[in-house]
Coordinates of C-alpha atoms in Angstrom, one line a residue:
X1 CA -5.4 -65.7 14.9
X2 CA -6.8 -62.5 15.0
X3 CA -8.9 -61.5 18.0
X4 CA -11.6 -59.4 16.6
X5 CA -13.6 -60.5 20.3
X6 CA -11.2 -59.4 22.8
X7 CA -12.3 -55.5 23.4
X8 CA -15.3 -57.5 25.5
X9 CA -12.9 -59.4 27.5
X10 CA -11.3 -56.1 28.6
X11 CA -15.2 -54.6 29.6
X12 CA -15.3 -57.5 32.3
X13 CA -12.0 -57.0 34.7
X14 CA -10.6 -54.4 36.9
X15 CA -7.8 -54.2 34.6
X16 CA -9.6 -53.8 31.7
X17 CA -9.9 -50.4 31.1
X18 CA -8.1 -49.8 27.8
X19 CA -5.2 -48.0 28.6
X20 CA -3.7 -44.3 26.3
X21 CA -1.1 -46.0 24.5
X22 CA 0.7 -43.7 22.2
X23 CA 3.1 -45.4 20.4
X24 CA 4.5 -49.1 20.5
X25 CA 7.0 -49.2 23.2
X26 CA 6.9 -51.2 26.7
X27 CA 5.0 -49.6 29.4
X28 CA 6.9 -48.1 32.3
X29 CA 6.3 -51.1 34.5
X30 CA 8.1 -53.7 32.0
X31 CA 11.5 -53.6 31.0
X32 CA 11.8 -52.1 26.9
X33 CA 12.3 -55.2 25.2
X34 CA 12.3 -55.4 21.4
X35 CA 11.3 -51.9 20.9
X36 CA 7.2 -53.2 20.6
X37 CA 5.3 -52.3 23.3
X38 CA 4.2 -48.5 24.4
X39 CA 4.6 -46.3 27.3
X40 CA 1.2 -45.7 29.6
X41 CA 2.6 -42.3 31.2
X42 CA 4.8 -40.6 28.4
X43 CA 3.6 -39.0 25.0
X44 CA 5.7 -40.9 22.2
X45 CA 6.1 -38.9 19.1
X46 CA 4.8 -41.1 15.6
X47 CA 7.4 -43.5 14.3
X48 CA 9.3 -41.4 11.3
X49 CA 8.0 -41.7 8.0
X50 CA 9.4 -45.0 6.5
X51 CA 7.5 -45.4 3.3
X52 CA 10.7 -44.6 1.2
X53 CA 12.7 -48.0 3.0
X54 CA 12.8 -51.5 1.3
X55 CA 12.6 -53.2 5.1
X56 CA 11.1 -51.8 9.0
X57 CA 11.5 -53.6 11.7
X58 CA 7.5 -54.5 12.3
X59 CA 5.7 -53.0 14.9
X60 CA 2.2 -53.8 16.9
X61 CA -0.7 -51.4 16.6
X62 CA -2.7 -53.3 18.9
X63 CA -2.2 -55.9 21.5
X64 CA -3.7 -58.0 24.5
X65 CA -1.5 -58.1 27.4
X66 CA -2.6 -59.8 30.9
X67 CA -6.5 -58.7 31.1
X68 CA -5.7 -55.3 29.6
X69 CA -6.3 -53.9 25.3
X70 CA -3.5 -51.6 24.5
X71 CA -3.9 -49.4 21.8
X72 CA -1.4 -47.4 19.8
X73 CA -2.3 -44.0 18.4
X74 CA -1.6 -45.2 15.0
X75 CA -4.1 -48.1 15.4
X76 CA -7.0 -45.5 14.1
X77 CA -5.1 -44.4 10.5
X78 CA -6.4 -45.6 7.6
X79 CA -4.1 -47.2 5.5
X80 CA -4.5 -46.4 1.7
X81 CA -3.3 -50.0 1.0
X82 CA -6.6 -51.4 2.6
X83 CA -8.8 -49.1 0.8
X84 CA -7.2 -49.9 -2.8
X85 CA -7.7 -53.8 -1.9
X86 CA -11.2 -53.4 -1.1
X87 CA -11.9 -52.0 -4.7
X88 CA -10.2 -54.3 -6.2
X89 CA -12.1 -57.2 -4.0
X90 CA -15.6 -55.7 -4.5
X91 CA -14.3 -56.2 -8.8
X92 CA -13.7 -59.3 -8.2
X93 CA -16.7 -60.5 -6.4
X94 CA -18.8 -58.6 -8.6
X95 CA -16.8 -60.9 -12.1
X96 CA -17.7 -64.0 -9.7
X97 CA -21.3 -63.2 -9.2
X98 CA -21.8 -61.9 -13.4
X99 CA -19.8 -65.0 -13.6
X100 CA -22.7 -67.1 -12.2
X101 CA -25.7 -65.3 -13.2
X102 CA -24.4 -66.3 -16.9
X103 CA -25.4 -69.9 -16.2
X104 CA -28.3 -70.4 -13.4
X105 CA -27.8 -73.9 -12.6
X106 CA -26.8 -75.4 -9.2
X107 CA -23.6 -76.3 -10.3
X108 CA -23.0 -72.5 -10.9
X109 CA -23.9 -71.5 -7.5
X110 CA -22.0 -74.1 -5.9
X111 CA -19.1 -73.2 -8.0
X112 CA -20.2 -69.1 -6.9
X113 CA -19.8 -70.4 -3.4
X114 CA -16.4 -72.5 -3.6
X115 CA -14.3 -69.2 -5.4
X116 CA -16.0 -66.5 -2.6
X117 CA -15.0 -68.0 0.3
X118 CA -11.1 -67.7 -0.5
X119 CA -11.3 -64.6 -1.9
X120 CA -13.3 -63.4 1.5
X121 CA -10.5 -65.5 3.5
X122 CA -7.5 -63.6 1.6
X123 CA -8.9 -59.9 1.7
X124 CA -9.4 -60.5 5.4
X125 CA -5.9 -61.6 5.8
X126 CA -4.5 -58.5 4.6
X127 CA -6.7 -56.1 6.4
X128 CA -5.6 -58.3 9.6
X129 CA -2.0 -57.8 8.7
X130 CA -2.2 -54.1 8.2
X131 CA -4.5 -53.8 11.3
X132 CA -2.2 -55.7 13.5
X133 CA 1.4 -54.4 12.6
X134 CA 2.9 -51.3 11.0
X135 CA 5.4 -51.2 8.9
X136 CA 4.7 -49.1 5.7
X137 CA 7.7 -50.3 4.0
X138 CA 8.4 -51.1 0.2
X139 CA 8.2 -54.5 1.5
X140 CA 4.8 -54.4 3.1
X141 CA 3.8 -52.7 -0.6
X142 CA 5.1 -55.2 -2.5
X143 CA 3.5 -58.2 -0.8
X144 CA 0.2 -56.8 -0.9
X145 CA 0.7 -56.0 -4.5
X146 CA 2.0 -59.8 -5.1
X147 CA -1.4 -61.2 -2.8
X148 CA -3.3 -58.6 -5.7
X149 CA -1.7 -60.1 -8.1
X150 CA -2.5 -64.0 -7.2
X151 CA -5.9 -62.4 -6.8
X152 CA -6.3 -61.2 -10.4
X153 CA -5.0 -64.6 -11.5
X154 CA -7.8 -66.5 -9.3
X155 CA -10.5 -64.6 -10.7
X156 CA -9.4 -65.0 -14.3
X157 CA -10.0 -68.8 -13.8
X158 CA -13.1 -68.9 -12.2
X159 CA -15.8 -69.7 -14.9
X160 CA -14.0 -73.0 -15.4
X161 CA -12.8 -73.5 -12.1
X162 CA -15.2 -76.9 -12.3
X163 CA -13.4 -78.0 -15.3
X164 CA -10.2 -77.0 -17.1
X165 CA -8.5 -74.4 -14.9
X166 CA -9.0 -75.4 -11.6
X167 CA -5.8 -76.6 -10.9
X168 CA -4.5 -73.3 -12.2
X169 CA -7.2 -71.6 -9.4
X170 CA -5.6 -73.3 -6.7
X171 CA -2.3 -72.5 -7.5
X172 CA -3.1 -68.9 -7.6
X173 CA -4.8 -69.3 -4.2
X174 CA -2.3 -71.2 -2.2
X175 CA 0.3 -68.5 -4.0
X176 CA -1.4 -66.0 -1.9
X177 CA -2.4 -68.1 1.6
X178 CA 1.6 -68.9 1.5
X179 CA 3.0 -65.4 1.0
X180 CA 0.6 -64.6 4.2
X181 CA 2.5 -67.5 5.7
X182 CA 5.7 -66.5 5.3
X183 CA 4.9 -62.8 6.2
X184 CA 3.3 -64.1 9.3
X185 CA 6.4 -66.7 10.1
X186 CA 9.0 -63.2 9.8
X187 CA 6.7 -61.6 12.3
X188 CA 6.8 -64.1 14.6
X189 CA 10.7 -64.0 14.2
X190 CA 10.9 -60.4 14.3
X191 CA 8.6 -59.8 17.2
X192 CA 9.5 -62.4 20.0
X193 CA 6.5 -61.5 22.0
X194 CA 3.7 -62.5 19.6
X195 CA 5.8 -65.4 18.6
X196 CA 3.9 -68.2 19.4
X197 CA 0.3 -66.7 18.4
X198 CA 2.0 -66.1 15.0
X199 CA 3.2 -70.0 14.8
X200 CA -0.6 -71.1 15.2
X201 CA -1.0 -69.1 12.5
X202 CA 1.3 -70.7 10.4
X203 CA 0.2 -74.1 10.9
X204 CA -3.4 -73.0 10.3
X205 CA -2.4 -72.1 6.7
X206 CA -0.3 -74.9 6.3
X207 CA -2.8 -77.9 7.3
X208 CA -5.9 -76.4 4.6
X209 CA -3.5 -76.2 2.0
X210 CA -3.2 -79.9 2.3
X211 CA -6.5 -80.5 1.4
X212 CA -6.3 -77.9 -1.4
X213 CA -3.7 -79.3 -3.3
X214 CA -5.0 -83.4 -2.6
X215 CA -8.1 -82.2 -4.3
X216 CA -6.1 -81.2 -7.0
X217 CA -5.2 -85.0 -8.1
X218 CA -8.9 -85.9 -7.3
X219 CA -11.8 -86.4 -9.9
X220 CA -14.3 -83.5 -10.3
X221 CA -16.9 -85.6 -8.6
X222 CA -14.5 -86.5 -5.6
X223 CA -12.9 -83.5 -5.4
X224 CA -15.8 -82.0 -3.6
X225 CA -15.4 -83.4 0.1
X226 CA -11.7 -82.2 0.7
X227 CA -12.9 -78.7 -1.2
X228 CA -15.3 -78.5 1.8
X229 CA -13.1 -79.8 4.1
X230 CA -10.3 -77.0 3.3
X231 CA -12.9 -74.0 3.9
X232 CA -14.4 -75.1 6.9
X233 CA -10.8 -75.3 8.2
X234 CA -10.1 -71.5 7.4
X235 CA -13.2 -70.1 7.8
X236 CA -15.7 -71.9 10.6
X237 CA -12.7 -73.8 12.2
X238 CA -10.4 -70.6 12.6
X239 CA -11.9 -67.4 11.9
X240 CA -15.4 -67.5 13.2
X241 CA -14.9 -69.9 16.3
X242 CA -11.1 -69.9 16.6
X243 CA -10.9 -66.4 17.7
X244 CA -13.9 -67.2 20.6
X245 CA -11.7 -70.4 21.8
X246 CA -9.0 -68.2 22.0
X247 CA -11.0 -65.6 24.1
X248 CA -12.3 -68.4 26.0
X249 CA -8.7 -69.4 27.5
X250 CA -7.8 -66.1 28.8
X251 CA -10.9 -65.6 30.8
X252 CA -12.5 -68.5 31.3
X253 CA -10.0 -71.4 31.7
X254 CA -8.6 -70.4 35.3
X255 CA -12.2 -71.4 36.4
X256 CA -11.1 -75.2 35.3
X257 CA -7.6 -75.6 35.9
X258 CA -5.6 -73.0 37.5
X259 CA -2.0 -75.3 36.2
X260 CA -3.1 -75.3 32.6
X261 CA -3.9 -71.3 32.4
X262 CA -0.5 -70.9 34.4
X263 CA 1.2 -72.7 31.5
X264 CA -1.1 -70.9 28.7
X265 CA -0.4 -67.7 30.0
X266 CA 3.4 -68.3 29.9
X267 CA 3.4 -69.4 26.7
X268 CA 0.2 -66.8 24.7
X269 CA 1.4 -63.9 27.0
X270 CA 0.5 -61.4 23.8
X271 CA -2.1 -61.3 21.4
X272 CA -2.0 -59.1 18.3
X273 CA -5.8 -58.0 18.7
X274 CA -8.0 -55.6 16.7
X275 CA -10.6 -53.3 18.5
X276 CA -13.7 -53.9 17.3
X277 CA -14.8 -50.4 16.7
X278 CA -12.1 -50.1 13.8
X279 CA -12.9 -53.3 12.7
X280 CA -16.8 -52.2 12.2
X281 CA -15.1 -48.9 10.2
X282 CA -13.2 -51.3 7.7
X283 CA -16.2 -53.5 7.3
X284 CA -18.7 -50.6 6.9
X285 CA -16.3 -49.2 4.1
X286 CA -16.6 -52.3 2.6
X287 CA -20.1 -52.7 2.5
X288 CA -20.1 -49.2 1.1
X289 CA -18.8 -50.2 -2.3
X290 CA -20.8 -53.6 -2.4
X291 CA -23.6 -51.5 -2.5
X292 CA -22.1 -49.3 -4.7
X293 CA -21.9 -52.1 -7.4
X294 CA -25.4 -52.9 -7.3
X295 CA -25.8 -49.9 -8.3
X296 CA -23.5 -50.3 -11.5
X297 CA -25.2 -53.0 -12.4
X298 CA -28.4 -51.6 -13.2
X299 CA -27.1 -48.9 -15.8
X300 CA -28.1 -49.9 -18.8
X301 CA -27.6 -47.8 -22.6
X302 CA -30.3 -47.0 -24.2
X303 CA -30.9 -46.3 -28.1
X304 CA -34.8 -44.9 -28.1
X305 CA -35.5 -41.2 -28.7
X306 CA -37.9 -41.4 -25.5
X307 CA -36.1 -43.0 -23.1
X308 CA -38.6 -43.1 -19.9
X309 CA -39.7 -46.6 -20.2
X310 CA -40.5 -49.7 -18.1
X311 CA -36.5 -50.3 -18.7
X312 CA -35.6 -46.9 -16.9
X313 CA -38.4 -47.9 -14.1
X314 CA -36.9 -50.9 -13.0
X315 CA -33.6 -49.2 -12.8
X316 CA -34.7 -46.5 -10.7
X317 CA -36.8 -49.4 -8.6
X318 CA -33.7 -51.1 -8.1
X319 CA -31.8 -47.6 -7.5
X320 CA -34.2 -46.8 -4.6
X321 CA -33.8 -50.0 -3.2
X322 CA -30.1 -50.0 -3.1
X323 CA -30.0 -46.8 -1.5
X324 CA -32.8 -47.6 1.3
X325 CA -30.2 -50.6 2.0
X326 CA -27.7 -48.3 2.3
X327 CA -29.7 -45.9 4.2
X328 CA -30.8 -48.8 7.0
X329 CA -27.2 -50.3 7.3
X330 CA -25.6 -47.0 8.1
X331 CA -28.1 -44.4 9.4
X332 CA -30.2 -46.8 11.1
X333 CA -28.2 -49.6 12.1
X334 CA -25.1 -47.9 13.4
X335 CA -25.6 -44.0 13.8
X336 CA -28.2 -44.0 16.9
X337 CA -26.5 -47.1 18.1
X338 CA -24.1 -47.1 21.2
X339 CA -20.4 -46.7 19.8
X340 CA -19.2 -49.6 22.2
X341 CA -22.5 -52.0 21.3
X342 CA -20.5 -55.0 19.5
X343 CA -18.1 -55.0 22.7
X344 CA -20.5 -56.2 25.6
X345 CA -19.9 -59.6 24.6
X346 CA -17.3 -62.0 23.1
X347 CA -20.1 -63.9 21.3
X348 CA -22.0 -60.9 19.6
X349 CA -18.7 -59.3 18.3
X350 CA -18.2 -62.3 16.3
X351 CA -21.8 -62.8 15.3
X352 CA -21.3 -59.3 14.4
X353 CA -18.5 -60.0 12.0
X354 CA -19.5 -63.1 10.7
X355 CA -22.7 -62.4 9.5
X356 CA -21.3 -59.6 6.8
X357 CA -20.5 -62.8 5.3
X358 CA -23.4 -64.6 4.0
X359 CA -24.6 -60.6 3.7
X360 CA -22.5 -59.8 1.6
X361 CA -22.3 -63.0 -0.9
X362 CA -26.1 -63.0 -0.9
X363 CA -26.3 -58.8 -1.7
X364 CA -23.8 -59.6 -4.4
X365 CA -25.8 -62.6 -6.0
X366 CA -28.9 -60.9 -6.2
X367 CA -27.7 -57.5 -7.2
X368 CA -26.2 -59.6 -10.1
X369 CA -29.4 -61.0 -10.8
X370 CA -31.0 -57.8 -10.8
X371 CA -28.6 -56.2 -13.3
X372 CA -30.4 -59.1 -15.7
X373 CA -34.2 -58.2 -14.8
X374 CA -33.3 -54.8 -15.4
X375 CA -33.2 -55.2 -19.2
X376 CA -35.8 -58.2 -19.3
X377 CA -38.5 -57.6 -22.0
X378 CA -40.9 -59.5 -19.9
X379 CA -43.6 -56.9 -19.1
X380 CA -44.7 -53.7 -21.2
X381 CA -43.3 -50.7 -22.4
X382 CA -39.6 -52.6 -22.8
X383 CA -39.3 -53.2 -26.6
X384 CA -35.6 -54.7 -26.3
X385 CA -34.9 -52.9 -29.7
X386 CA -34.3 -49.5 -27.7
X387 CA -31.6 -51.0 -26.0
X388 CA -28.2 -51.0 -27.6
X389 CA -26.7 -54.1 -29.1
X390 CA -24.9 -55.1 -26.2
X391 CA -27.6 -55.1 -23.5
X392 CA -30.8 -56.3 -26.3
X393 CA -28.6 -59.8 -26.2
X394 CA -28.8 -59.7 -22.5
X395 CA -32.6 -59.0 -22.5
X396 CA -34.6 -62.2 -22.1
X397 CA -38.1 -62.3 -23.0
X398 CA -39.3 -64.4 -19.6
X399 CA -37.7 -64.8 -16.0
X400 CA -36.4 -68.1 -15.5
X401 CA -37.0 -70.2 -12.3
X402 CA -33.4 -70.1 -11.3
X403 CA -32.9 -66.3 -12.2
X404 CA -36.3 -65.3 -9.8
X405 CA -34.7 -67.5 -7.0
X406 CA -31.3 -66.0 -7.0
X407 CA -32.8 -62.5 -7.2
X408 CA -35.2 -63.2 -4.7
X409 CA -33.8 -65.6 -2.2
X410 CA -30.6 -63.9 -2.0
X411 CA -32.5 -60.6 -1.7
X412 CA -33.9 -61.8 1.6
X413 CA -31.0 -63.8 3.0
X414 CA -28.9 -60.8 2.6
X415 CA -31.9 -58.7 4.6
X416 CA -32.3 -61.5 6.9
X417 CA -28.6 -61.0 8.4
X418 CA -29.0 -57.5 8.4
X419 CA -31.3 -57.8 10.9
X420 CA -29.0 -60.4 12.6
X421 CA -26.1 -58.0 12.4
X422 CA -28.6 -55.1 14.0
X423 CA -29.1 -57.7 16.8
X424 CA -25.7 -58.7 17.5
X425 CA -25.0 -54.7 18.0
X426 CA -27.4 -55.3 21.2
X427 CA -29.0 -51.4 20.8
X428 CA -30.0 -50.1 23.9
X429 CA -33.6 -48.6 24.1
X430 CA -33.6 -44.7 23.0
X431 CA -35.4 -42.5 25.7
X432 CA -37.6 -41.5 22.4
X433 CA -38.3 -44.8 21.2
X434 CA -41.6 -45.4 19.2
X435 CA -41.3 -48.8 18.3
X436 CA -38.9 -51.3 20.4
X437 CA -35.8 -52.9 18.6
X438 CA -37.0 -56.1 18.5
X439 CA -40.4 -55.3 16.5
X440 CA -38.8 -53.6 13.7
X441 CA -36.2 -56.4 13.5
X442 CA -39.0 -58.8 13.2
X443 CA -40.9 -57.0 10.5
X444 CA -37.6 -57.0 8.9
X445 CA -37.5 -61.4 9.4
X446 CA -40.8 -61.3 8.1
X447 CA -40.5 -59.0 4.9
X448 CA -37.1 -60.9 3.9
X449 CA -39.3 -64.4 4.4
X450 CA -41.9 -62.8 1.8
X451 CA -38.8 -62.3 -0.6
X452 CA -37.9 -65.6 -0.7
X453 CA -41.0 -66.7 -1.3
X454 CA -41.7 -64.4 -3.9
X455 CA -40.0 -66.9 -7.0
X456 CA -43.3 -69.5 -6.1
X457 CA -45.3 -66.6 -7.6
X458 CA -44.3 -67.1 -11.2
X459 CA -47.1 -64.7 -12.8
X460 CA -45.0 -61.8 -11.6
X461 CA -43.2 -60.4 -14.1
X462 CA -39.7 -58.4 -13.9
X463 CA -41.1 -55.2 -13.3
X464 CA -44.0 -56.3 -10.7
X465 CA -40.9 -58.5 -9.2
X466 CA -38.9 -55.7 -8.6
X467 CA -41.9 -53.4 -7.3
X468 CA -42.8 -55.4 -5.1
X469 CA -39.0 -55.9 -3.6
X470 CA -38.6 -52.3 -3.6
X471 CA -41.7 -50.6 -2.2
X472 CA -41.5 -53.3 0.8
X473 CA -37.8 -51.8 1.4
X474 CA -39.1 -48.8 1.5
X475 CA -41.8 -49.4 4.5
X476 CA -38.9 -51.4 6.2
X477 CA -37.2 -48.5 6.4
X478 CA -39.9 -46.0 6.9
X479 CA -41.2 -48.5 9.8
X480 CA -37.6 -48.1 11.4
X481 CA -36.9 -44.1 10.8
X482 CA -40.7 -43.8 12.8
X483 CA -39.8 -46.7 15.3
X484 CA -36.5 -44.7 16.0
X485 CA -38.2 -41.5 17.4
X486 CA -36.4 -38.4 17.8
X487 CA -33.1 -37.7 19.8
X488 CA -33.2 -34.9 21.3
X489 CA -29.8 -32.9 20.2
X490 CA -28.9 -29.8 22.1
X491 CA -28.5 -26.5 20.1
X492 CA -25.1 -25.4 19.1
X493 CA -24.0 -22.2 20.6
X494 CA -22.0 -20.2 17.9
X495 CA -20.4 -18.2 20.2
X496 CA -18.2 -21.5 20.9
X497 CA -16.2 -21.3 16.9
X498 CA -13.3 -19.0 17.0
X499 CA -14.0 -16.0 15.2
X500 CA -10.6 -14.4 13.6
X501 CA -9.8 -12.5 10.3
X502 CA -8.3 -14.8 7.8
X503 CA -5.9 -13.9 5.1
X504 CA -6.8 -14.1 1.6
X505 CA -3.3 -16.1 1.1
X506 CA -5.2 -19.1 4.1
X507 CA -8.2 -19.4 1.7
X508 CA -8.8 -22.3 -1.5
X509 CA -10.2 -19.0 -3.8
X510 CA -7.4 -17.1 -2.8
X511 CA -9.1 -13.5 -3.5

């Protein structure tokens, strides 16, 4: 189990001060064993560059050792891997929510529902992986390009996941969630240390993927409960409330038997671990390119000599709004927070991470939705004929119930946890504060309850749907960059840069 909580564990203790760990060796006060651990008092040079080898002996970025987060310098890089998966899974949620948008029913969003989750539970499986160890191997490359590869296959089959092909759905899945397996059984043979955390691991693959494939030989209307039943193993069960159990043993158990945390902390003596500020870096990346392909999906083509039409307005609307999302998420939320914010508690780290959750599945659904009222012919000034074959079929002369509603509602679920991931952050109050935290996180409750409510209005047409969603965005955000106040930033000194000649042979030009 990954512990995406523990950096607040280490806050709490004397010991806890998170210790300069170069490189993965044993610290000077334990024997060198296995070549895993790193020395506290010694500068280790970077492992060599092993790219070019089929097979590297693993090694642990991160760990949690006796009260105390050790980090390794390497624990910071970016791994290219990560990034390429994460544009392959914002694709593929993107297919999924097109996917259901083609066919507004609540079988569609229940179906929308059912093929997210795995895909969310396999990308964060390999950005755990790479997190956790380093090995940057041909091996390592391979697997994630075999996980890919399962991953393309599970999204081919997803519009008749209900019906034909969801056997073949499953197969791709469990394909993937047993090559993690096996990748996480050789770790815990390789790395002796970690071994029994990785074994946990293993069984909490194994035990879902019972239900999985008994809901293969199950009718479509029975098939349901063991669907649900698999999920809520891997995802409630284990990742959102696992990881706080686990944090829950090492600091909290001695309080209620001293004998059973003697015998816990023999057995679980390490614990791969991820610090939560690079966790919050891979997750804001992420949400980077899910708001990114919002934005793809309102470009339309157009065929009319005069293009500026109510077409071209909604598309703007919805451009504004994407980037005043982007603009509250990043700039508001997180740049005048405190770095260390998610870290003061076990609890608010993971209601920090799980809530991008439901964010992001309800972002995605309603920016798919939008990508429809974007060339709706509802209103005036959008004759359908300027548009070009492909997007006049899409164009529907009046919003459907269901359409409004998935536009709408998941509009204001996804800004709903916004504000509950702004909370969980726990922002401190600025010394130039206008307008306290916990008022602008309110307005934002409020305006996301006014977007959900918005479908009941059914005299509102596409572009009056959109306005509406948009301009209230916008004095979200203009309520927040006020509420904020100013920071007051000390003046650079230039006579701190180094000033030397360069040579014309140092520049890009070159002249």
């Amino acid at each position: 189990m990954d512990q995406d909580s523990s950096p607040p564990v280490v806050s709490e203790s004397p010991k806890s001060i998170p210790l300069p760990m170069p490189d993965t060796q044993t610290p000077a006060s334990a024997p060198a064993a296995d070549g895993v651990l790193a020395d506290e008092k010694r500068v280790v040079s970077p492992p060599p560059h092993t790219s070019g080898r089929f097979f590297t002996k693993p090694r642990l970025k991160q760990y949690w050792h006796d009260g105390v987060l050790y980090t390794s310098r390497s624990s910071y890089e970016v791994d290219t891997s990560v990034l390429f998966v994460d544009l392959l899974y914002v694709g593929i949620i993107a297919v999924n929510a097109d996917t259901t948008i083609e066919n507004l029913t609540k079988t569609a969003f229940l179906r929308f529902c059912v093929t997210f989750l795995p895909t969310w539970k396999i990308w964060s499986d390999i950005a755990i992986l790479v997190t956790q160890f380093e090995t940057d191997d041909l091996s390592q490359r391979t697997i994630i390009l075999f996980i890919l590869a399962c991953l393309v296959g599970y999204t081919t089959n997803i519009y008749s996941a209900f019906y034909e092909t969801y056997a073949q759905l499953v197969g791709f899945y469990l394909a993937a969630r047993f090559c993690v397996a096996l990748v996480t059984l050789t770790l815990a043979l390789v790395i002796p240390r970690v071994r029994p955390i990785m074994l946990l691991n293993v069984v909490s693959i194994l035990v879902p993927a019972i239900f999985w494939i008994g809901s293969c030989f199950l009718e479509e209307n029975t098939r349901e409960t063991l669907i649900w039943l698999a999920i809520s193993f891997e995802l409630p069960l284990k990742d959102m409330w696992g990881s706080l159990f686990i944090v829950w043993l090492i600091r909290d158990i001695p309080k209620v038997s001293k004998s059973i945390a003697g015998r816990l902390q023999r057995v679980f003596q390490y614990f791969p671990a991820i610090e939560v500020r690079h966790r919050s870096e891979r997750v804001g990346a992420f949400v980077s390119l899910v708001f990114g392909y919002s934005v793809v999906g309102i470009l339309y083509q157009s065929q009319s000599k005069f293009g500026i039409n109510a077409f071209y307005g909604k598309a703007v609307l919805g451009l504004v709004q994407a980037f005043c999302f982007n603009w509250i998420y990043f700039d508001v939320d997180q740049k005048y927070q405190q770095a260390k914010s998610a870290q003061r508690h076990t609890i608010s780290a993971a209601l920090w991470f799980n809530a991008h959750l439901p964010f992001i599945m309800a972002f995605t659904l309603s920016s798919a939705a939008l990508s429809r009222l974007v060339v709706a012919h509802d209103c005036i000034n959008a004759n359908p004929e300027t548009l070009i074959p492909t997007w006049e079929e899409r164009s529907e002369p009046e919003l459907t119930r269901d359409l409004r509603w998935f536009y709408c509602g998941g509009l204001g679920i996804a800004f709903l946890f916004m504000a509950v991931i702004s909370l969980a952050r726990g922002d401190h109050p600025r010394k130039n504060e206008r307008i306290p935290q916990k008022y602008r996180l309110a307005l934002r409750a409020a305006v996301a309850i006014v977007w959900i409510c918005l479908p009941q209005a059914k005299e509102l047409n596409s572009l009056e749907l959109i306005g509406i969603t948009s301009s209230t965005t916008v004095f979200a955000l203009a309520v927040d960059v006020y509420g904020m106040g100013q920071e007051d930033f000390p003046r650079e000194d230039t006579d701190q840069f180094e000033h030397r000649p360069v040579n014309r042979r140092e520049t890009v030009i070159g002249f």
